[in-house]
Short mmCIF file of N, CA, C and O in Angstrom, two decimals:
data_model
loop_
_atom_site.label_atom_id
_atom_site.label_comp_id
_atom_site.label_asym_id
_atom_site.label_seq_id
_atom_site.Cartn_x
_atom_site.Cartn_y
_atom_site.Cartn_z
N MET A 1 -17.06 -11.67 9.25
CA MET A 1 -15.70 -11.31 9.59
C MET A 1 -14.70 -12.17 8.83
O MET A 1 -13.66 -11.67 8.41
N LYS A 2 -15.00 -13.45 8.64
CA LYS A 2 -14.08 -14.32 7.90
C LYS A 2 -13.85 -13.81 6.48
O LYS A 2 -12.74 -13.84 5.97
N LYS A 3 -14.93 -13.32 5.86
CA LYS A 3 -14.82 -12.79 4.51
C LYS A 3 -13.88 -11.59 4.48
O LYS A 3 -13.02 -11.47 3.60
N ASP A 4 -14.02 -10.69 5.47
CA ASP A 4 -13.15 -9.51 5.54
C ASP A 4 -11.70 -9.92 5.74
O ASP A 4 -10.80 -9.38 5.09
N LEU A 5 -11.46 -10.89 6.62
CA LEU A 5 -10.08 -11.35 6.86
C LEU A 5 -9.49 -12.00 5.61
O LEU A 5 -8.31 -11.82 5.32
N LEU A 6 -10.29 -12.73 4.87
CA LEU A 6 -9.81 -13.34 3.64
C LEU A 6 -9.46 -12.28 2.59
O LEU A 6 -8.43 -12.40 1.91
N ILE A 7 -10.28 -11.27 2.48
CA ILE A 7 -9.99 -10.18 1.54
C ILE A 7 -8.71 -9.47 1.95
O ILE A 7 -7.83 -9.21 1.11
N GLU A 8 -8.56 -9.18 3.22
CA GLU A 8 -7.37 -8.49 3.70
C GLU A 8 -6.12 -9.35 3.53
O GLU A 8 -5.06 -8.85 3.13
N ALA A 9 -6.23 -10.65 3.78
CA ALA A 9 -5.10 -11.55 3.57
C ALA A 9 -4.72 -11.61 2.09
O ALA A 9 -3.54 -11.63 1.74
N ALA A 10 -5.72 -11.60 1.23
CA ALA A 10 -5.46 -11.63 -0.22
C ALA A 10 -4.73 -10.36 -0.66
O ALA A 10 -3.82 -10.43 -1.50
N ILE A 11 -5.12 -9.23 -0.12
CA ILE A 11 -4.44 -7.97 -0.44
C ILE A 11 -2.99 -8.04 0.00
O ILE A 11 -2.07 -7.70 -0.75
N TYR A 12 -2.77 -8.51 1.21
CA TYR A 12 -1.42 -8.61 1.77
C TYR A 12 -0.54 -9.52 0.92
O TYR A 12 0.56 -9.14 0.50
N VAL A 13 -1.03 -10.72 0.64
CA VAL A 13 -0.26 -11.69 -0.14
C VAL A 13 -0.04 -11.17 -1.57
O VAL A 13 1.06 -11.31 -2.12
N SER A 14 -1.04 -10.56 -2.16
CA SER A 14 -0.91 -10.02 -3.51
C SER A 14 0.18 -8.95 -3.58
O SER A 14 1.02 -8.97 -4.48
N CYS A 15 0.16 -8.03 -2.64
CA CYS A 15 1.16 -6.96 -2.66
C CYS A 15 2.56 -7.50 -2.43
O CYS A 15 3.50 -7.11 -3.13
N LEU A 16 2.72 -8.40 -1.47
CA LEU A 16 4.04 -9.00 -1.24
C LEU A 16 4.53 -9.74 -2.48
O LEU A 16 5.69 -9.61 -2.87
N SER A 17 3.65 -10.50 -3.08
CA SER A 17 4.03 -11.26 -4.27
C SER A 17 4.39 -10.34 -5.43
O SER A 17 5.40 -10.56 -6.11
N LEU A 18 3.57 -9.33 -5.66
CA LEU A 18 3.82 -8.42 -6.77
C LEU A 18 5.15 -7.68 -6.61
O LEU A 18 5.93 -7.57 -7.56
N VAL A 19 5.41 -7.17 -5.42
CA VAL A 19 6.66 -6.45 -5.19
C VAL A 19 7.85 -7.39 -5.34
O VAL A 19 8.86 -7.05 -5.96
N SER A 20 7.73 -8.60 -4.82
CA SER A 20 8.81 -9.57 -4.91
C SER A 20 9.11 -9.98 -6.36
O SER A 20 10.27 -10.16 -6.73
N LEU A 21 8.06 -10.11 -7.14
CA LEU A 21 8.23 -10.59 -8.52
C LEU A 21 8.46 -9.48 -9.54
O LEU A 21 9.09 -9.72 -10.58
N LEU A 22 7.95 -8.28 -9.28
CA LEU A 22 7.97 -7.23 -10.31
C LEU A 22 8.79 -5.99 -9.95
O LEU A 22 8.71 -4.99 -10.65
N TRP A 23 9.59 -6.03 -8.90
CA TRP A 23 10.35 -4.83 -8.51
C TRP A 23 11.25 -4.33 -9.62
O TRP A 23 11.52 -3.13 -9.71
N HIS A 24 11.68 -5.21 -10.49
CA HIS A 24 12.57 -4.83 -11.59
C HIS A 24 11.80 -4.31 -12.80
O HIS A 24 12.41 -3.88 -13.79
N GLU A 25 10.48 -4.32 -12.73
CA GLU A 25 9.60 -3.76 -13.76
C GLU A 25 8.73 -2.68 -13.11
O GLU A 25 7.54 -2.88 -12.86
N PRO A 26 9.32 -1.51 -12.80
CA PRO A 26 8.60 -0.52 -11.98
C PRO A 26 7.29 -0.01 -12.57
O PRO A 26 6.34 0.23 -11.82
N VAL A 27 7.20 0.13 -13.87
CA VAL A 27 5.96 0.65 -14.46
C VAL A 27 4.84 -0.39 -14.35
O VAL A 27 3.70 -0.06 -14.02
N VAL A 28 5.18 -1.65 -14.59
CA VAL A 28 4.19 -2.74 -14.46
C VAL A 28 3.74 -2.85 -13.01
O VAL A 28 2.54 -2.98 -12.73
N LEU A 29 4.69 -2.79 -12.10
CA LEU A 29 4.35 -2.87 -10.68
C LEU A 29 3.49 -1.68 -10.25
O LEU A 29 2.52 -1.85 -9.50
N LEU A 30 3.82 -0.49 -10.73
CA LEU A 30 2.99 0.69 -10.45
C LEU A 30 1.56 0.48 -10.92
O LEU A 30 0.60 0.78 -10.20
N LEU A 31 1.40 -0.05 -12.11
CA LEU A 31 0.06 -0.30 -12.64
C LEU A 31 -0.69 -1.31 -11.77
O LEU A 31 -1.85 -1.08 -11.41
N CYS A 32 -0.04 -2.40 -11.42
CA CYS A 32 -0.69 -3.42 -10.57
C CYS A 32 -1.09 -2.85 -9.21
O CYS A 32 -2.21 -3.08 -8.75
N LEU A 33 -0.18 -2.12 -8.57
CA LEU A 33 -0.50 -1.55 -7.26
C LEU A 33 -1.55 -0.46 -7.36
O LEU A 33 -2.37 -0.29 -6.45
N SER A 34 -1.55 0.28 -8.46
CA SER A 34 -2.59 1.30 -8.67
C SER A 34 -3.97 0.65 -8.77
O SER A 34 -4.95 1.18 -8.25
N ILE A 35 -4.03 -0.48 -9.43
CA ILE A 35 -5.30 -1.21 -9.56
C ILE A 35 -5.76 -1.69 -8.19
O ILE A 35 -6.94 -1.55 -7.84
N ILE A 36 -4.85 -2.25 -7.41
CA ILE A 36 -5.22 -2.71 -6.06
C ILE A 36 -5.68 -1.53 -5.21
O ILE A 36 -6.70 -1.61 -4.52
N GLY A 37 -4.93 -0.43 -5.25
CA GLY A 37 -5.30 0.75 -4.47
C GLY A 37 -6.65 1.31 -4.88
O GLY A 37 -7.48 1.66 -4.04
N ALA A 38 -6.90 1.37 -6.20
CA ALA A 38 -8.19 1.86 -6.69
C ALA A 38 -9.32 0.93 -6.25
O ALA A 38 -10.39 1.39 -5.84
N TRP A 39 -9.08 -0.37 -6.31
CA TRP A 39 -10.11 -1.33 -5.88
C TRP A 39 -10.39 -1.16 -4.39
O TRP A 39 -11.56 -1.18 -3.96
N MET A 40 -9.34 -0.99 -3.59
CA MET A 40 -9.53 -0.80 -2.14
C MET A 40 -10.35 0.46 -1.87
O MET A 40 -11.26 0.44 -1.03
N LEU A 41 -10.04 1.54 -2.58
CA LEU A 41 -10.78 2.78 -2.37
C LEU A 41 -12.20 2.70 -2.92
O LEU A 41 -13.10 3.37 -2.42
N TRP A 42 -12.42 1.88 -3.93
CA TRP A 42 -13.78 1.65 -4.42
C TRP A 42 -14.58 0.87 -3.37
O TRP A 42 -15.73 1.19 -3.09
N ARG A 43 -13.92 -0.12 -2.76
CA ARG A 43 -14.59 -0.96 -1.76
C ARG A 43 -14.77 -0.23 -0.43
O ARG A 43 -15.80 -0.32 0.20
N TRP A 44 -13.74 0.45 0.00
CA TRP A 44 -13.75 1.18 1.28
C TRP A 44 -13.49 2.64 0.95
O TRP A 44 -12.34 3.04 0.75
N HIS A 45 -14.50 3.46 0.97
CA HIS A 45 -14.32 4.84 0.54
C HIS A 45 -14.88 5.87 1.52
O HIS A 45 -15.27 6.95 1.12
N ARG A 46 -14.91 5.51 2.79
CA ARG A 46 -15.25 6.53 3.78
C ARG A 46 -14.17 7.60 3.77
O ARG A 46 -13.04 7.36 3.34
N ARG A 47 -14.51 8.74 4.29
CA ARG A 47 -13.53 9.83 4.33
C ARG A 47 -12.25 9.38 5.06
O ARG A 47 -11.14 9.69 4.61
N SER A 48 -12.39 8.66 6.16
CA SER A 48 -11.21 8.22 6.91
C SER A 48 -10.37 7.23 6.10
O SER A 48 -9.14 7.22 6.19
N ASP A 49 -11.03 6.39 5.28
CA ASP A 49 -10.29 5.45 4.44
C ASP A 49 -9.44 6.20 3.41
O ASP A 49 -8.26 5.90 3.22
N VAL A 50 -10.04 7.18 2.78
CA VAL A 50 -9.32 7.97 1.77
C VAL A 50 -8.17 8.73 2.43
O VAL A 50 -7.05 8.78 1.89
N LEU A 51 -8.41 9.29 3.61
CA LEU A 51 -7.35 10.02 4.32
C LEU A 51 -6.20 9.10 4.72
O LEU A 51 -5.03 9.48 4.62
N PHE A 52 -6.52 7.89 5.18
CA PHE A 52 -5.46 6.93 5.53
C PHE A 52 -4.63 6.61 4.29
O PHE A 52 -3.40 6.58 4.35
N TYR A 53 -5.30 6.35 3.17
CA TYR A 53 -4.58 6.03 1.94
C TYR A 53 -3.69 7.20 1.52
O TYR A 53 -2.50 7.01 1.24
N LEU A 54 -4.24 8.40 1.50
CA LEU A 54 -3.48 9.57 1.06
C LEU A 54 -2.32 9.89 2.01
O LEU A 54 -1.24 10.28 1.57
N ALA A 55 -2.54 9.73 3.32
CA ALA A 55 -1.47 9.98 4.28
C ALA A 55 -0.31 9.01 4.05
O ALA A 55 0.86 9.41 4.03
N GLY A 56 -0.64 7.73 3.87
CA GLY A 56 0.41 6.76 3.58
C GLY A 56 1.10 7.05 2.25
O GLY A 56 2.32 6.98 2.14
N PHE A 57 0.31 7.39 1.24
CA PHE A 57 0.81 7.67 -0.11
C PHE A 57 1.83 8.81 -0.09
O PHE A 57 2.84 8.77 -0.80
N VAL A 58 1.59 9.82 0.74
CA VAL A 58 2.48 11.00 0.77
C VAL A 58 3.58 10.85 1.83
O VAL A 58 4.76 11.03 1.54
N LEU A 59 3.19 10.54 3.06
CA LEU A 59 4.15 10.57 4.17
C LEU A 59 5.13 9.41 4.17
O LEU A 59 6.31 9.60 4.52
N GLY A 60 4.69 8.23 3.77
CA GLY A 60 5.59 7.07 3.75
C GLY A 60 6.79 7.29 2.83
O GLY A 60 7.95 7.20 3.27
N PRO A 61 6.56 7.59 1.55
CA PRO A 61 7.68 7.82 0.64
C PRO A 61 8.54 9.04 1.01
O PRO A 61 9.74 9.04 0.77
N LEU A 62 7.92 10.07 1.60
CA LEU A 62 8.72 11.22 2.03
C LEU A 62 9.73 10.81 3.10
O LEU A 62 10.90 11.22 3.06
N GLY A 63 9.27 10.02 4.05
CA GLY A 63 10.18 9.53 5.09
C GLY A 63 11.27 8.64 4.51
O GLY A 63 12.44 8.75 4.89
N GLU A 64 10.89 7.79 3.58
CA GLU A 64 11.89 6.92 2.96
C GLU A 64 12.87 7.71 2.12
O GLU A 64 14.06 7.42 2.10
N ALA A 65 12.38 8.73 1.39
CA ALA A 65 13.27 9.56 0.58
C ALA A 65 14.30 10.27 1.46
O ALA A 65 15.47 10.37 1.09
N MET A 66 13.87 10.71 2.63
CA MET A 66 14.80 11.36 3.54
C MET A 66 15.86 10.36 4.02
O MET A 66 17.05 10.68 4.06
N ALA A 67 15.44 9.16 4.36
CA ALA A 67 16.39 8.15 4.80
C ALA A 67 17.37 7.79 3.68
O ALA A 67 18.57 7.64 3.93
N VAL A 68 16.87 7.67 2.46
CA VAL A 68 17.74 7.38 1.32
C VAL A 68 18.72 8.53 1.09
O VAL A 68 19.92 8.32 0.87
N TYR A 69 18.21 9.75 1.17
CA TYR A 69 19.06 10.92 0.95
C TYR A 69 20.23 10.95 1.93
O TYR A 69 21.35 11.29 1.57
N PHE A 70 19.98 10.57 3.19
CA PHE A 70 21.03 10.59 4.20
C PHE A 70 21.82 9.29 4.28
O PHE A 70 22.64 9.11 5.16
N GLY A 71 21.55 8.36 3.35
CA GLY A 71 22.39 7.18 3.22
C GLY A 71 22.00 5.96 4.03
O GLY A 71 22.78 5.02 4.14
N ALA A 72 20.80 5.94 4.59
CA ALA A 72 20.38 4.78 5.38
C ALA A 72 20.26 3.52 4.51
O ALA A 72 20.58 2.43 4.96
N TRP A 73 19.77 3.67 3.30
CA TRP A 73 19.66 2.58 2.34
C TRP A 73 19.46 3.16 0.95
O TRP A 73 19.34 4.37 0.79
N THR A 74 19.43 2.29 -0.04
CA THR A 74 19.19 2.71 -1.42
C THR A 74 18.17 1.77 -2.05
O THR A 74 17.96 0.66 -1.56
N TYR A 75 17.58 2.21 -3.13
CA TYR A 75 16.64 1.41 -3.90
C TYR A 75 17.18 1.16 -5.29
O TYR A 75 17.87 2.01 -5.87
N ALA A 76 16.86 0.00 -5.83
CA ALA A 76 17.15 -0.28 -7.24
C ALA A 76 16.14 0.50 -8.08
O ALA A 76 14.97 0.57 -7.74
N GLU A 77 16.59 1.12 -9.12
CA GLU A 77 15.75 1.85 -10.07
C GLU A 77 14.86 2.92 -9.42
O GLU A 77 13.65 2.94 -9.63
N PRO A 78 15.46 3.82 -8.62
CA PRO A 78 14.63 4.86 -7.99
C PRO A 78 14.29 5.99 -8.95
O PRO A 78 14.96 6.21 -9.95
N LEU A 79 13.24 6.68 -8.63
CA LEU A 79 12.87 7.93 -9.29
C LEU A 79 12.69 8.94 -8.17
O LEU A 79 11.81 8.75 -7.32
N PHE A 80 13.51 9.97 -8.10
CA PHE A 80 13.51 10.90 -6.97
C PHE A 80 13.73 10.16 -5.66
O PHE A 80 12.94 10.26 -4.72
N LEU A 81 14.74 9.33 -5.62
CA LEU A 81 15.23 8.61 -4.45
C LEU A 81 14.45 7.34 -4.11
O LEU A 81 14.98 6.46 -3.43
N VAL A 82 13.20 7.23 -4.49
CA VAL A 82 12.42 6.01 -4.21
C VAL A 82 11.77 5.51 -5.50
O VAL A 82 11.58 6.27 -6.44
N PRO A 83 11.42 4.23 -5.55
CA PRO A 83 10.76 3.71 -6.75
C PRO A 83 9.41 4.37 -7.00
O PRO A 83 8.73 4.78 -6.05
N ILE A 84 9.00 4.43 -8.25
CA ILE A 84 7.73 5.10 -8.58
C ILE A 84 6.51 4.39 -8.00
O ILE A 84 5.47 5.01 -7.81
N TRP A 85 6.65 3.12 -7.70
CA TRP A 85 5.52 2.35 -7.18
C TRP A 85 5.39 2.46 -5.66
O TRP A 85 4.37 2.06 -5.09
N LEU A 86 6.38 2.99 -4.99
CA LEU A 86 6.38 2.99 -3.51
C LEU A 86 5.24 3.81 -2.90
O LEU A 86 4.64 3.36 -1.91
N PRO A 87 4.87 4.98 -3.43
CA PRO A 87 3.73 5.69 -2.84
C PRO A 87 2.45 4.86 -2.84
O PRO A 87 1.71 4.85 -1.84
N CYS A 88 2.19 4.15 -3.93
CA CYS A 88 0.99 3.30 -3.97
C CYS A 88 1.05 2.21 -2.91
O CYS A 88 0.05 1.93 -2.23
N LEU A 89 2.22 1.61 -2.75
CA LEU A 89 2.36 0.55 -1.74
C LEU A 89 2.16 1.11 -0.34
O LEU A 89 1.50 0.47 0.49
N TRP A 90 2.68 2.29 -0.06
CA TRP A 90 2.48 2.91 1.25
C TRP A 90 1.01 3.24 1.47
O TRP A 90 0.48 3.06 2.58
N GLY A 91 0.33 3.73 0.45
CA GLY A 91 -1.10 4.01 0.58
C GLY A 91 -1.89 2.76 0.87
O GLY A 91 -2.76 2.72 1.75
N ILE A 92 -1.58 1.69 0.14
CA ILE A 92 -2.23 0.40 0.36
C ILE A 92 -1.96 -0.08 1.77
O ILE A 92 -2.87 -0.54 2.47
N ALA A 93 -0.71 0.01 2.21
CA ALA A 93 -0.34 -0.47 3.55
C ALA A 93 -1.09 0.29 4.63
O ALA A 93 -1.59 -0.32 5.59
N ALA A 94 -1.20 1.60 4.50
CA ALA A 94 -1.90 2.40 5.51
C ALA A 94 -3.37 1.99 5.59
O ALA A 94 -3.90 1.76 6.69
N LEU A 95 -4.03 1.89 4.44
CA LEU A 95 -5.44 1.52 4.44
C LEU A 95 -5.62 0.07 4.88
O LEU A 95 -6.56 -0.26 5.60
N PHE A 96 -4.70 -0.81 4.49
CA PHE A 96 -4.76 -2.21 4.90
C PHE A 96 -4.71 -2.33 6.42
O PHE A 96 -5.51 -3.06 7.02
N VAL A 97 -3.77 -1.64 7.05
CA VAL A 97 -3.64 -1.72 8.51
C VAL A 97 -4.90 -1.19 9.19
O VAL A 97 -5.41 -1.79 10.15
N LYS A 98 -5.44 -0.10 8.69
CA LYS A 98 -6.69 0.45 9.26
C LYS A 98 -7.81 -0.57 9.17
O LYS A 98 -8.52 -0.84 10.13
N ARG A 99 -8.00 -1.14 7.98
CA ARG A 99 -9.10 -2.09 7.77
C ARG A 99 -8.88 -3.37 8.58
O ARG A 99 -9.83 -3.92 9.14
N LEU A 100 -7.65 -3.86 8.64
CA LEU A 100 -7.36 -5.07 9.42
C LEU A 100 -7.67 -4.84 10.90
O LEU A 100 -8.29 -5.69 11.55
N CYS A 101 -7.24 -3.72 11.42
CA CYS A 101 -7.54 -3.40 12.83
C CYS A 101 -9.04 -3.31 13.08
O CYS A 101 -9.54 -3.83 14.08
N ASN A 102 -9.77 -2.67 12.16
CA ASN A 102 -11.23 -2.59 12.31
C ASN A 102 -11.85 -3.97 12.30
O ASN A 102 -12.75 -4.26 13.10
N THR A 103 -11.39 -4.84 11.42
CA THR A 103 -11.92 -6.20 11.35
C THR A 103 -11.62 -6.96 12.64
O THR A 103 -12.51 -7.63 13.18
N LEU A 104 -10.41 -6.87 13.12
CA LEU A 104 -10.04 -7.59 14.35
C LEU A 104 -10.78 -7.05 15.57
O LEU A 104 -11.12 -7.82 16.48
N LEU A 105 -11.05 -5.76 15.59
CA LEU A 105 -11.79 -5.17 16.72
C LEU A 105 -13.26 -5.59 16.71
O LEU A 105 -13.92 -5.59 17.76
N LYS A 106 -13.79 -5.98 15.55
CA LYS A 106 -15.17 -6.44 15.46
C LYS A 106 -15.37 -7.78 16.15
O LYS A 106 -16.51 -8.16 16.43
N THR A 107 -14.32 -8.51 16.42
CA THR A 107 -14.44 -9.85 16.99
C THR A 107 -14.89 -9.84 18.43
O THR A 107 -15.32 -10.84 18.95
N LYS A 108 -14.80 -8.71 19.11
CA LYS A 108 -15.19 -8.65 20.53
C LYS A 108 -16.65 -8.80 20.74
O LYS A 108 -17.54 -8.49 20.18
#
């Protein structure tokens, strides 16, 4: 379990760091997040894992695009209202939360 928590913490810290440091370089950030997402799906590739990733990838940015469209907030350097890297980040976040919950539930 410790190994799983360390991997999940590394994913979390990596994504936060990359977005914080590379938001102004959207193509580079997209590439980095795509690599992380691909690695996660290579490591965890059950049908439910892929569905969680895809649901986050599609539904997260759609919700944010709607909020941006209606003026709730704006993004620097958007493409179709949201940054090009945001779907990957949402996919990673969805799969990350699923895997973290599974790891924490194993402790019982």
